[in-house]
PDB file of C-alpha atoms in Angstrom:
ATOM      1  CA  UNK A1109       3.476  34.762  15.148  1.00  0.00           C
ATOM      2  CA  UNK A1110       5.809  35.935  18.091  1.00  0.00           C
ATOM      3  CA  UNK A1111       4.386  37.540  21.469  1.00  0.00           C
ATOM      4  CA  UNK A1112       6.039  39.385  23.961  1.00  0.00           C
ATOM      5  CA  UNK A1113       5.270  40.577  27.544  1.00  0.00           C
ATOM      6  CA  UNK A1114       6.165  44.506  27.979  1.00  0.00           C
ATOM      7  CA  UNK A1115       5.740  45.156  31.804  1.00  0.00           C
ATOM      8  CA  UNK A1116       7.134  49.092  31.096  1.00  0.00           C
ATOM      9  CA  UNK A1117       7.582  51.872  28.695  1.00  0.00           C
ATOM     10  CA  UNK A1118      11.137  51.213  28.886  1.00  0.00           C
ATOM     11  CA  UNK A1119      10.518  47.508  27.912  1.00  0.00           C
ATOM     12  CA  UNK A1120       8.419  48.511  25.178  1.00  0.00           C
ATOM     13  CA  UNK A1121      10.618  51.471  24.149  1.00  0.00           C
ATOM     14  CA  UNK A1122      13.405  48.238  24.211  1.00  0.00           C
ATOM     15  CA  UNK A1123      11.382  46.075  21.857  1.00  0.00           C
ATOM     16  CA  UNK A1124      11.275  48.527  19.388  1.00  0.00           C
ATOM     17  CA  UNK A1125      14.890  49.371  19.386  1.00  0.00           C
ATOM     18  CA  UNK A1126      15.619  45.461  19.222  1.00  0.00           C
ATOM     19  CA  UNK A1127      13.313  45.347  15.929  1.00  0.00           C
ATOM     20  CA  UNK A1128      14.806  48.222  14.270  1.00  0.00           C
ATOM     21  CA  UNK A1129      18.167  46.266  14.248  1.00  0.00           C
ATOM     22  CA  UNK A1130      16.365  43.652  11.697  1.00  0.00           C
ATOM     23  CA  UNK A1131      14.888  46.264   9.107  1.00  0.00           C
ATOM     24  CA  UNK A1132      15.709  46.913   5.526  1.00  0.00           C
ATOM     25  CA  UNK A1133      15.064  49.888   3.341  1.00  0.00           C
ATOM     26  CA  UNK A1134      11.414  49.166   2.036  1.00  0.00           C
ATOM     27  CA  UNK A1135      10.104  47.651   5.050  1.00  0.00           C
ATOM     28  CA  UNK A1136       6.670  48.174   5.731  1.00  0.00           C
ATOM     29  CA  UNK A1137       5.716  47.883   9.747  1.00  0.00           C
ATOM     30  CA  UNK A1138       1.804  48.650  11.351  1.00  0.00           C
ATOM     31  CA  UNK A1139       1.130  49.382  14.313  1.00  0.00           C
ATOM     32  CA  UNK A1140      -2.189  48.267  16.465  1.00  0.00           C
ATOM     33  CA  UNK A1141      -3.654  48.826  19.266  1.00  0.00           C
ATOM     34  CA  UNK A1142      -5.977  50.740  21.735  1.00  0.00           C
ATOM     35  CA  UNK A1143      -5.990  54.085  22.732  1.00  0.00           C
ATOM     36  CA  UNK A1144      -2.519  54.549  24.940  1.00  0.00           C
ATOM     37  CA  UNK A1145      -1.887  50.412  23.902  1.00  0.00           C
ATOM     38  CA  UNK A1146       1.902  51.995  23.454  1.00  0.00           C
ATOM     39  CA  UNK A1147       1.775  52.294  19.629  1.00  0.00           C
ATOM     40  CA  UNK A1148       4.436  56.140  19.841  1.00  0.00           C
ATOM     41  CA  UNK A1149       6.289  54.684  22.630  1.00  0.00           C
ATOM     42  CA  UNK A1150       7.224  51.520  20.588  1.00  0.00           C
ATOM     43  CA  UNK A1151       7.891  54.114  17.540  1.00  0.00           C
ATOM     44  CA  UNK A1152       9.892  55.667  20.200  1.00  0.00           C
ATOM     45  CA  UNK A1153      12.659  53.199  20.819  1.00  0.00           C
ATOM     46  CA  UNK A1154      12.208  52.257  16.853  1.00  0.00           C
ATOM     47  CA  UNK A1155      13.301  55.507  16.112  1.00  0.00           C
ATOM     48  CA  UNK A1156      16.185  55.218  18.205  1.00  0.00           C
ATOM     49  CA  UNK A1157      17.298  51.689  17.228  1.00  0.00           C
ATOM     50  CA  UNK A1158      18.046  53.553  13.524  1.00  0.00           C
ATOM     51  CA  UNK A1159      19.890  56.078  15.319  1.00  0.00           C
ATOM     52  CA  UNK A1160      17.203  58.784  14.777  1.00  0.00           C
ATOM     53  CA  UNK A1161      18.654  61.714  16.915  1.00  0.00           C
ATOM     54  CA  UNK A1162      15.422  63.892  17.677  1.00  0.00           C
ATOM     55  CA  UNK A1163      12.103  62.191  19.746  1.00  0.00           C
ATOM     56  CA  UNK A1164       9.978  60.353  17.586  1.00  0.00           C
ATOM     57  CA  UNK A1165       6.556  61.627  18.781  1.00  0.00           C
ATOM     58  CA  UNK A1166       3.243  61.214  17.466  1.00  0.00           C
ATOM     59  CA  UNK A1167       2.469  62.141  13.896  1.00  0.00           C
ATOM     60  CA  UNK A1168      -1.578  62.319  15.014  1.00  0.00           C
ATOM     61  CA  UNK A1169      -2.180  65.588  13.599  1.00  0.00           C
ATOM     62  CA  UNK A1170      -0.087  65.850  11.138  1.00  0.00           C
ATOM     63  CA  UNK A1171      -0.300  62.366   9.493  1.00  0.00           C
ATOM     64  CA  UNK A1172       2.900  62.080   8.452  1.00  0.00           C
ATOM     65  CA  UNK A1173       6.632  62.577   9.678  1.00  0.00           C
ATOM     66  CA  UNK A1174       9.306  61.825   8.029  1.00  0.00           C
ATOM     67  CA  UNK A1175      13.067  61.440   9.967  1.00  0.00           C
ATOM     68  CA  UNK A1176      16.102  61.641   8.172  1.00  0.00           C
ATOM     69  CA  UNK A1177      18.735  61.671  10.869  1.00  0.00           C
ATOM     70  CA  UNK A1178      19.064  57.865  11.487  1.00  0.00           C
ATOM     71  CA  UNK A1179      20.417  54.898   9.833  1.00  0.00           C
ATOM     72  CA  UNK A1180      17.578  54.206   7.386  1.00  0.00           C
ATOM     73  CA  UNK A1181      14.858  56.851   7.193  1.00  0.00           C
ATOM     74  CA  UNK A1182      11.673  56.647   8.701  1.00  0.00           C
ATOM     75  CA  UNK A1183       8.705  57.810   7.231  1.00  0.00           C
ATOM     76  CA  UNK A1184       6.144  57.703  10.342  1.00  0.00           C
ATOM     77  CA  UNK A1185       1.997  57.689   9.877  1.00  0.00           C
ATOM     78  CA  UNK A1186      -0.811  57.812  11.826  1.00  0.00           C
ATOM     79  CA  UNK A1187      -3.897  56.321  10.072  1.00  0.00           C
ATOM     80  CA  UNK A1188      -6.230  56.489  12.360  1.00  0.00           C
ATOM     81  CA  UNK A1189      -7.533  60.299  11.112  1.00  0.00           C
ATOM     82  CA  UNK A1190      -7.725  59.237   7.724  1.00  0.00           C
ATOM     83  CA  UNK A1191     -10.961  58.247   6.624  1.00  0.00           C
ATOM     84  CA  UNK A1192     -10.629  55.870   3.428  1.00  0.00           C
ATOM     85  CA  UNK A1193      -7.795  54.219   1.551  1.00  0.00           C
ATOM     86  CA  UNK A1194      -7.773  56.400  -0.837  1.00  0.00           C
ATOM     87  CA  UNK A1195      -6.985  59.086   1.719  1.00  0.00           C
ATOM     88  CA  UNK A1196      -3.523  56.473   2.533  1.00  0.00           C
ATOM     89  CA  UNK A1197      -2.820  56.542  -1.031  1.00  0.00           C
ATOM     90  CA  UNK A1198      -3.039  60.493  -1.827  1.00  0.00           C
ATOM     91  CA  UNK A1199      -0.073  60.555   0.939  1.00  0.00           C
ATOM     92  CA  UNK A1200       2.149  58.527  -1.400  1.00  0.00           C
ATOM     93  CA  UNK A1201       4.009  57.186   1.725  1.00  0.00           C
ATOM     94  CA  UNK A1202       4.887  53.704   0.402  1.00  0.00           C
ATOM     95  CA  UNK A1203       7.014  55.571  -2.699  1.00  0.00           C
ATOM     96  CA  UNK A1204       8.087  57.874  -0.154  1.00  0.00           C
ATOM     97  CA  UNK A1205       9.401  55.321   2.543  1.00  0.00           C
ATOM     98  CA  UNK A1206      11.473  53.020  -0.084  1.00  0.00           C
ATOM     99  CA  UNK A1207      15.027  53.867   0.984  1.00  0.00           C
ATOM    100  CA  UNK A1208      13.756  53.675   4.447  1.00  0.00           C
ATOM    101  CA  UNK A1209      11.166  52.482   6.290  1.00  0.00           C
ATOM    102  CA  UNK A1210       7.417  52.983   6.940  1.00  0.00           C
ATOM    103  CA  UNK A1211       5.767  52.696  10.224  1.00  0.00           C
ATOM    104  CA  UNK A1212       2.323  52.987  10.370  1.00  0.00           C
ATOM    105  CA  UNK A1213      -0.039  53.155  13.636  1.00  0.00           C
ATOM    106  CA  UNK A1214      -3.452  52.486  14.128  1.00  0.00           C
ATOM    107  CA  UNK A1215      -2.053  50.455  10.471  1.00  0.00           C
ATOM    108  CA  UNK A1216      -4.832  47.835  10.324  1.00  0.00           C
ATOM    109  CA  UNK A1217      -7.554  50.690   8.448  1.00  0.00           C
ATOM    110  CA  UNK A1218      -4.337  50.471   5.546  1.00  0.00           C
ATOM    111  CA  UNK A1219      -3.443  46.700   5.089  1.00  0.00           C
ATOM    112  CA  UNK A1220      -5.275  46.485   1.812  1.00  0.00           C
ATOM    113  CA  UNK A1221      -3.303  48.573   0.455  1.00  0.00           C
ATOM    114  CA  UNK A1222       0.376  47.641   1.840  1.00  0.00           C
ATOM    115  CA  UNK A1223       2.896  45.403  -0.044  1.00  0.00           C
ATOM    116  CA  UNK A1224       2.293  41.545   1.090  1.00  0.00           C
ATOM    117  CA  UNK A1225       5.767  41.472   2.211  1.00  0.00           C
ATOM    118  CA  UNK A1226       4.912  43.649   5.647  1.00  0.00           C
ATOM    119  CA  UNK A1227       4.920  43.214   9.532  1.00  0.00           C
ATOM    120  CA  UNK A1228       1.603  43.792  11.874  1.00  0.00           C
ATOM    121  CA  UNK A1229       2.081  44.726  15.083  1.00  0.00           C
ATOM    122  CA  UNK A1230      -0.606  44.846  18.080  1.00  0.00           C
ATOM    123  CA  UNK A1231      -0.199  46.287  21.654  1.00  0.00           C
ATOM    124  CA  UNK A1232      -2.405  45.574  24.431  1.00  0.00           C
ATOM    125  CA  UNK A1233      -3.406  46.480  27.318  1.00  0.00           C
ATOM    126  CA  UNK A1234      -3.068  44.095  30.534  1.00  0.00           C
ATOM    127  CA  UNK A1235      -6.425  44.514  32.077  1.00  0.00           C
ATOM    128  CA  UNK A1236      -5.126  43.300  35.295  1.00  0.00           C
ATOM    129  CA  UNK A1237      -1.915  45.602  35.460  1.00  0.00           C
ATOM    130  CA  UNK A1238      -1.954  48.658  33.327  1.00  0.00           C
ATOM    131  CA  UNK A1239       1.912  48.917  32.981  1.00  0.00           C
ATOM    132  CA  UNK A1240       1.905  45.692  31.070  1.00  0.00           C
ATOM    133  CA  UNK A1241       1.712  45.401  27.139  1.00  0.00           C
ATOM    134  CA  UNK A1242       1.139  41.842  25.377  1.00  0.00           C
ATOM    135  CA  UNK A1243       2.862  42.649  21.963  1.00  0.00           C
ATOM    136  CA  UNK A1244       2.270  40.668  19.071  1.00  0.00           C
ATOM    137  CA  UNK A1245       4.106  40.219  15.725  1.00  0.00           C
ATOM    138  CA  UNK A1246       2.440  38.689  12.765  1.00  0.00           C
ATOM    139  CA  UNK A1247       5.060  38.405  10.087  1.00  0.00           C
ATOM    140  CA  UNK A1248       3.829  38.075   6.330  1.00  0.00           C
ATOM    141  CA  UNK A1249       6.036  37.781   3.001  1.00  0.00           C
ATOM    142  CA  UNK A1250       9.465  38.049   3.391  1.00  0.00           C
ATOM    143  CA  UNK A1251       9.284  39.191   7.459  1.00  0.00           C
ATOM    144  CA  UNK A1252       8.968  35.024   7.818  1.00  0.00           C
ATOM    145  CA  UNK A1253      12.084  34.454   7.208  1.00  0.00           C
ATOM    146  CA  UNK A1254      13.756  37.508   9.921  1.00  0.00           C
ATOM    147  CA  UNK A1255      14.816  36.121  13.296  1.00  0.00           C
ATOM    148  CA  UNK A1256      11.790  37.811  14.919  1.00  0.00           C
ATOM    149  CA  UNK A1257      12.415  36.102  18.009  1.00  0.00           C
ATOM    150  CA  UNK A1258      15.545  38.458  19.074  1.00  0.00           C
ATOM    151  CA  UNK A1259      12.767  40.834  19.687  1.00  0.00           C
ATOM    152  CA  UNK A1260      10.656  38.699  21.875  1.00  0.00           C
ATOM    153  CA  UNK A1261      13.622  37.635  24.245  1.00  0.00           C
TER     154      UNK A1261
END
């Protein structure tokens, strides 16, 4: 496990872009966290680390969004609509994402069904200062072996 302290949007946007420097076609990354926790900002500055040229925004109505510009594709989900994990399946994102990668927010109603070899990610909020994100990577499978902490520095 690796934490990090986010005191901005920019910082966050950063540790995004950092992470997307370690990722290999296949990868499999969720995203947690509240309501405004920073989950699309930190997609954000993902999307730019691959060298995605358009904004990554929020796939919340449309479930999916998929962004061929960069590096590596991105294949870009918001699970928090979707109301079983058979739902996740029928989306046949994880055949989908295999050149590239697969991002998933509000990710922890999916882990069931994701590889074992995948990377959890939760945001939250600072109480005390509402600018300020506590980020935390749990790395399973093959992410324990990535130098996670070139994110977290």
């Amino acid at each position: 496990m690796y934490t990090m302290t986010s005191k901005d949007a920019a910082a966050t946007m950063g540790a995004g872009r950092r992470l997307a420097a370690l990722v290999r076609p296949g990868d499999v990354i969720t995203l947690s966290g509240q309501l405004g926790a920073g989950k699309t900002t930190f997609a954000a500055g993902f999307g730019e680390g691959l060298g995605i040229d358009e904004p990554v925004t929020s796939p919340s109505f449309v479930l999916v969004r998929t962004y061929r510009s960069g590096f590596t594709p991105l294949v870009h989900v918001d699970a928090y609509r979707l109301g079983s994990l058979g739902e996740f399946e029928d989306l046949d994102v994880l055949d989908e994402a295999s050149e590239g990668v697969l991002l998933i927010e509000w990710g922890e109603a999916v882990v069931g069904v994701l590889p074992e070899d995948h990377l959890r990610i939760h945001l939250a909020v600072d109480l005390d200062e509402a600018e300020t994100r506590t980020i935390t990577f749990h790395p399973s499978g093959g992410w324990m072996q990535r130098p996670l902490e070139e994110v977290t520095e």
